[in-house]
Coordinates of C-alpha atoms in Angstrom, one line a residue:
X1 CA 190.6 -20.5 -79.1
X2 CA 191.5 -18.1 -76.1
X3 CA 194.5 -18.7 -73.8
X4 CA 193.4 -19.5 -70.4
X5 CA 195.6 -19.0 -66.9
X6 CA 194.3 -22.4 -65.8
X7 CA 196.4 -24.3 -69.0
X8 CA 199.4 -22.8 -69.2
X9 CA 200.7 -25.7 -71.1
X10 CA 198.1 -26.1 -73.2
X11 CA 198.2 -22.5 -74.5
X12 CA 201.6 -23.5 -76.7
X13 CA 199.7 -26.2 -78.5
X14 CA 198.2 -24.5 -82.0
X15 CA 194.5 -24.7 -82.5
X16 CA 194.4 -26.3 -85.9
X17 CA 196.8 -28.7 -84.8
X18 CA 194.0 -29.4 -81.7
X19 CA 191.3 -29.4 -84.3
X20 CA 193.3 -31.5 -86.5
X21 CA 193.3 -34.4 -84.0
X22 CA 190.1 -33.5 -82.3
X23 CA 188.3 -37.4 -81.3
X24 CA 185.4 -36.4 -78.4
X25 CA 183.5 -34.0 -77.1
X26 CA 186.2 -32.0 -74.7
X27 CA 189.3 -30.4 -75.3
X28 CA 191.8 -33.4 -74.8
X29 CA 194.9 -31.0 -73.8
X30 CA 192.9 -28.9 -71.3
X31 CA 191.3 -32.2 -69.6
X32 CA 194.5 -34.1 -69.5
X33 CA 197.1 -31.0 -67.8
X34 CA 193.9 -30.6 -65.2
X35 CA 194.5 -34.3 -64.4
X36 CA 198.2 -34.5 -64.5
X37 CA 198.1 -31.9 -61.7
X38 CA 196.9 -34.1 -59.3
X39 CA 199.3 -37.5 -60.5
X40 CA 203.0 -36.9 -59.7
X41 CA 204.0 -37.5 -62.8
X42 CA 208.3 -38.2 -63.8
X43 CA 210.1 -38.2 -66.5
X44 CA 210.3 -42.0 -67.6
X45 CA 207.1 -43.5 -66.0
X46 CA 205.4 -46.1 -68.0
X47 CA 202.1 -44.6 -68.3
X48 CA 198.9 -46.1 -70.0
X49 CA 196.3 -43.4 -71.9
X50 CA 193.5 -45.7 -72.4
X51 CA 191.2 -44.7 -74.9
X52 CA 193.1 -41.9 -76.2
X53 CA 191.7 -41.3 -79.7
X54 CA 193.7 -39.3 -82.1
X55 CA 196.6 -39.2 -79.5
X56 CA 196.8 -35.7 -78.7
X57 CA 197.1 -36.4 -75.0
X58 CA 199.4 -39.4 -75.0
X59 CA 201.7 -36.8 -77.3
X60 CA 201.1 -34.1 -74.4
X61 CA 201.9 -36.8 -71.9
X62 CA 205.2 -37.5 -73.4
X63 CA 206.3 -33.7 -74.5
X64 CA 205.7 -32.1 -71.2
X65 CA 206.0 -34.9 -68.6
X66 CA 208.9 -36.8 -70.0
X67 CA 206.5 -40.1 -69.4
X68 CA 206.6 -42.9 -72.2
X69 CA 203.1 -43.7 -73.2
X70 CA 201.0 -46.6 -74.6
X71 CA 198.5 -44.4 -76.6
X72 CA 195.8 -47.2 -77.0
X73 CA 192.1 -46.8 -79.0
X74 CA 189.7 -49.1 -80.2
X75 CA 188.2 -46.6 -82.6
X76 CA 190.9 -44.9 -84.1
X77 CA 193.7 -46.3 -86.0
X78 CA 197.0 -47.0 -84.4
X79 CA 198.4 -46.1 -88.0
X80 CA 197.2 -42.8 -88.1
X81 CA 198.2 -41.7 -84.6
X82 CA 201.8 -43.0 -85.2
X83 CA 201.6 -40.9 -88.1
X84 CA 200.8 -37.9 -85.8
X85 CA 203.2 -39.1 -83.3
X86 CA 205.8 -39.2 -86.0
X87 CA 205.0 -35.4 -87.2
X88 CA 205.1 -34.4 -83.4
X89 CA 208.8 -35.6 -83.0
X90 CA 208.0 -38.0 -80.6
X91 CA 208.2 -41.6 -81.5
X92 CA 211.4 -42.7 -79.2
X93 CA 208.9 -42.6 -76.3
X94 CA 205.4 -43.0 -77.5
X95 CA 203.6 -46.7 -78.7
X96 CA 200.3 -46.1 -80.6
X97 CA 198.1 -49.7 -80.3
X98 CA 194.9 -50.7 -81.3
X99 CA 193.0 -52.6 -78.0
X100 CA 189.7 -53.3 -76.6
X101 CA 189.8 -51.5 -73.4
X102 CA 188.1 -54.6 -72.6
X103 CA 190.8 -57.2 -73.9
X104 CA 194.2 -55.0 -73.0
X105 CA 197.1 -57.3 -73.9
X106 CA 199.7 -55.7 -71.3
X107 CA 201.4 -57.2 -68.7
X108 CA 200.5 -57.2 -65.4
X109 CA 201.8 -54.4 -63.1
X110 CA 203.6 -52.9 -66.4
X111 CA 202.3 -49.1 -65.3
X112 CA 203.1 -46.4 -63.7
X113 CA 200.2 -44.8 -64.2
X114 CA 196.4 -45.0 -66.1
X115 CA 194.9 -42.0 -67.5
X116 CA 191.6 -42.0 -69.4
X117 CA 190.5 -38.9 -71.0
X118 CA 187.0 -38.1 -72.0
X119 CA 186.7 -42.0 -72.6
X120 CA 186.4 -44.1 -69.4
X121 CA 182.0 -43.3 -68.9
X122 CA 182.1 -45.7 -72.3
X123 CA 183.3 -49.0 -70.3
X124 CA 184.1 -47.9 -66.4
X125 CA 180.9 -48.0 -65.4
X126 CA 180.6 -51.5 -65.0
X127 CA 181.2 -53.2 -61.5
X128 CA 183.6 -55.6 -62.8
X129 CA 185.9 -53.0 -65.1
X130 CA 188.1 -51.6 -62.1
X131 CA 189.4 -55.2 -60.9
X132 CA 190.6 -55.7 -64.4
X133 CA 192.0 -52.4 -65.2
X134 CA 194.0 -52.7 -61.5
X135 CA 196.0 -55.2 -62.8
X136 CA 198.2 -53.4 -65.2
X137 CA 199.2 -50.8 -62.8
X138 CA 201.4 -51.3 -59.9
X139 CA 200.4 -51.0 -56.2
X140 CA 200.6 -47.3 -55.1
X141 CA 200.3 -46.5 -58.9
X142 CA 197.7 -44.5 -60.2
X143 CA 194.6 -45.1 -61.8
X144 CA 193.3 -41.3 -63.0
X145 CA 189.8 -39.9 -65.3
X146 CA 188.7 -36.3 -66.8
X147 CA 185.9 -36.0 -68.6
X148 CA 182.2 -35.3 -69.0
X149 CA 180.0 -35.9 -66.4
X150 CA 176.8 -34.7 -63.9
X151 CA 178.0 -32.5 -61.5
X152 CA 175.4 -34.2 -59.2
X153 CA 173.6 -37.4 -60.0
X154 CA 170.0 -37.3 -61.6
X155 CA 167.5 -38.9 -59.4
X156 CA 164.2 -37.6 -60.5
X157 CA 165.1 -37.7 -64.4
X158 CA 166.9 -35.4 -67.3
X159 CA 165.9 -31.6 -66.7
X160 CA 163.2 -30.4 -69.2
X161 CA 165.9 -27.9 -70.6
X162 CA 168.5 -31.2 -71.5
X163 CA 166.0 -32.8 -73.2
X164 CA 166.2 -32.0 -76.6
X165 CA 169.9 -32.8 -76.6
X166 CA 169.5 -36.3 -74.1
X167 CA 169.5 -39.7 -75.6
X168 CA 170.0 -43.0 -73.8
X169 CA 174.0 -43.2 -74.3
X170 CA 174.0 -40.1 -71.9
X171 CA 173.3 -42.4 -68.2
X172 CA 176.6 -43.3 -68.7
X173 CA 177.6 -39.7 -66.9
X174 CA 178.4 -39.4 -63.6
X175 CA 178.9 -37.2 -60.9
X176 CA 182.6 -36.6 -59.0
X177 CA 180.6 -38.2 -56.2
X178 CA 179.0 -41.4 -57.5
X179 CA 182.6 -42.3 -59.1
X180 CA 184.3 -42.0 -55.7
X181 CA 181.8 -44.1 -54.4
X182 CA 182.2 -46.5 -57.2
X183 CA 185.8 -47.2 -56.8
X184 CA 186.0 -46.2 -53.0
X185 CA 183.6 -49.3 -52.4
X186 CA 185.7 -52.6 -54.0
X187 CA 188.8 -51.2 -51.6
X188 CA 190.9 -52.1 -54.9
X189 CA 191.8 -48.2 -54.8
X190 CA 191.9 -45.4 -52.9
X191 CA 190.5 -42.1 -54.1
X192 CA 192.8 -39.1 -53.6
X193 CA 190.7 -36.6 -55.8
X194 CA 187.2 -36.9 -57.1
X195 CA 185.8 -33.1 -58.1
X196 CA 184.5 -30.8 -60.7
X197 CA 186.3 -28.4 -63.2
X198 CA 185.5 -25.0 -62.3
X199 CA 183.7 -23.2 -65.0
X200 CA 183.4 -26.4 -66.9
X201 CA 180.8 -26.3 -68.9
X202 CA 182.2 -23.0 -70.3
X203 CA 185.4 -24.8 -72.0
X204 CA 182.7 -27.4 -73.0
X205 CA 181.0 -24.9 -75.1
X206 CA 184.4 -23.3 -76.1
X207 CA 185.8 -26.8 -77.4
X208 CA 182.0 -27.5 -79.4
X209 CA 182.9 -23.7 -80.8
X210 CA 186.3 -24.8 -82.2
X211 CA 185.3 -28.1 -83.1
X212 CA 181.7 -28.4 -84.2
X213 CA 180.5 -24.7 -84.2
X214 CA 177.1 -25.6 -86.2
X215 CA 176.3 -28.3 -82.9
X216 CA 173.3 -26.0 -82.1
X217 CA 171.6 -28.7 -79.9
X218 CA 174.4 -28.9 -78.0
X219 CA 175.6 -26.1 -77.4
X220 CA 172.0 -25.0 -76.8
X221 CA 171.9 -27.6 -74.3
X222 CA 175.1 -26.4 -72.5
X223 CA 174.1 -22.8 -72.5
X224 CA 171.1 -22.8 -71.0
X225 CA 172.2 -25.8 -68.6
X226 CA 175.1 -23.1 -67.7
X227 CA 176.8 -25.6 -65.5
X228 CA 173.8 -26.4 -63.2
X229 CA 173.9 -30.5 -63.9
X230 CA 177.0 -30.9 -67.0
X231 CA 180.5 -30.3 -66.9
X232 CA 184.1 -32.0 -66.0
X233 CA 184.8 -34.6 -64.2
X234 CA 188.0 -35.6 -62.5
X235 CA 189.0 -38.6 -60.2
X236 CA 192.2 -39.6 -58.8
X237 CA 193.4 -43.2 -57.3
X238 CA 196.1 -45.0 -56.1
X239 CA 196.2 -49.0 -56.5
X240 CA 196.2 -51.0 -52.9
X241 CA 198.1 -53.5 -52.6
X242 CA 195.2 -56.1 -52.4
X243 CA 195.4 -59.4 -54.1
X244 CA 193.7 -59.5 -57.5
X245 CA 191.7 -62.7 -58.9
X246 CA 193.0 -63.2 -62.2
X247 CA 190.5 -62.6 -65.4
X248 CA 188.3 -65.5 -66.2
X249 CA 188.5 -66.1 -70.2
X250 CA 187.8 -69.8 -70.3
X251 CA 186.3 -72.3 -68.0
X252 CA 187.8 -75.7 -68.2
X253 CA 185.2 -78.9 -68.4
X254 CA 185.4 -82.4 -69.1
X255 CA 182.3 -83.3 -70.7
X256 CA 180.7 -86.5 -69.3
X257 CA 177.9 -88.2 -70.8
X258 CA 174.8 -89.4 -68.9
X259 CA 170.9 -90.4 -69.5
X260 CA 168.6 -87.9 -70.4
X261 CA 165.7 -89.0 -69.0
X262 CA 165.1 -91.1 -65.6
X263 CA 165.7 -95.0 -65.8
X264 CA 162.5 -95.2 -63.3
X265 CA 159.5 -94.8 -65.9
X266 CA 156.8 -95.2 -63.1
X267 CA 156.8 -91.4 -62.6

């Protein structure tokens, strides 16, 4: 994997170690220094990486922004990434758990700081998900995404060249655009950045090469697409300080029983 000027941190970080703890489809190191540039991040902020699969970028996170970080997955084991964490010399500052993104069992107002790499498109897109997320981060903290997405949205269907490579899952990408608009609209945040990774889709087809290099379909797909509708994503927020309802788990009633049918059998 070639050394780029745009990661300059990412460039110590050895290949097989990346390929080791590879969970997605993007390069987590890359995708999480591109987003760190744009979040102020200091040395002993509390900061969530929410869906962070193998950990590599809660364990970048911690070694080169000083942060402490709640590395949390759904799909891979907190065991194993404290494992990696462990080997990476950096367990004083860095809490692997296992959580439904969904059902996060955090205190309120407990962060500094969200990130979400190359995971968010698999539950952000609902209307509801920001208000609950919000809650775990302070006002004027961040709430912050990288990863795959449109660079503008499809309105008249998938291009004839995607098509092979296309399946349903895929709607959940997004365009810079439609998520600034998404979170823009509930007023919960404020959207500082929302744009695309230049040359994107080129570090998309040079993680599938160190990753998955017999992924023909894909990197078919991303070839010929050549950054004309795929790449990067990034969006950057800060939490107003708006009052949040809290989540609604249970509703409580008091059963009463009563007739089922009418008393008045003339009708």
């Amino acid at each position: 994997m070639t050394n780029l000027p745009d990661f300059p941190r990412s460039n110590a970080y050895s290949p097989d170690w990346l390929r080791a703890a590879a969970s997605g489809g993007a390069n987590p190191l890359w995708l999480t220094e591109w987003l760190a540039a744009d979040l102020g991040l200091r040395p002993g902020m509390r900061v969530l990486d929410l869906g962070c699969g193998r950990a590599a970028s809660s364990i970048f996170l911690h070694r080169e922004y000083g942060v402490q970080v709640w590395a949390t997955d759904l799909w891979f084991s907190a065991t194993e990434n404290l494992r990696r964490i462990r080997d990476a010399g950096v367990a004083a500052g860095l809490y692997p758990i296992h959580a439904d993104a969904r059902h996060l069992p955090f205190a309120e107002g407990f962060f500094d700081a969200i990130v979400s790499i190359d995971s968010y498109v698999y539950y952000g897109t609902d209307d509801l998900y920001l208000a609950d997320l919000a809650r775990f981060v302070q006002p004027g903290g961040a709430i912050a995404i990288a990863g795959a997405g449109l660079i503008q949205e499809l309105t008249t269907g998938v291009p004839d060249h995607l098509q092979q490579w296309w399946e349903p899952s895929l709607w959940c990408l997004h365009s810079a655009e439609w998520w600034r608009h998404h979170w823009d609209r509930t007023g919960i945040v404020t959207v500082s950045t929302a744009d695309t990774m230049p040359d994107g889709w080129r570090r998309w087809l040079d993680w599938q090469h160190l990753v998955n290099p017999g992924n023909a379909v894909e990197i078919d797909a991303i070839s010929t697409d050549a950054g004309r509708t795929l790449g990067y994503v990034r969006v950057v927020a800060r939490r107003n300080p708006v009052p949040l309802d809290p989540p609604i788990t249970r509703i409580a009633t008091d059963y009463q029983p009563a007739p089922l049918l009418r008393l008045d059998t003339t009708r």
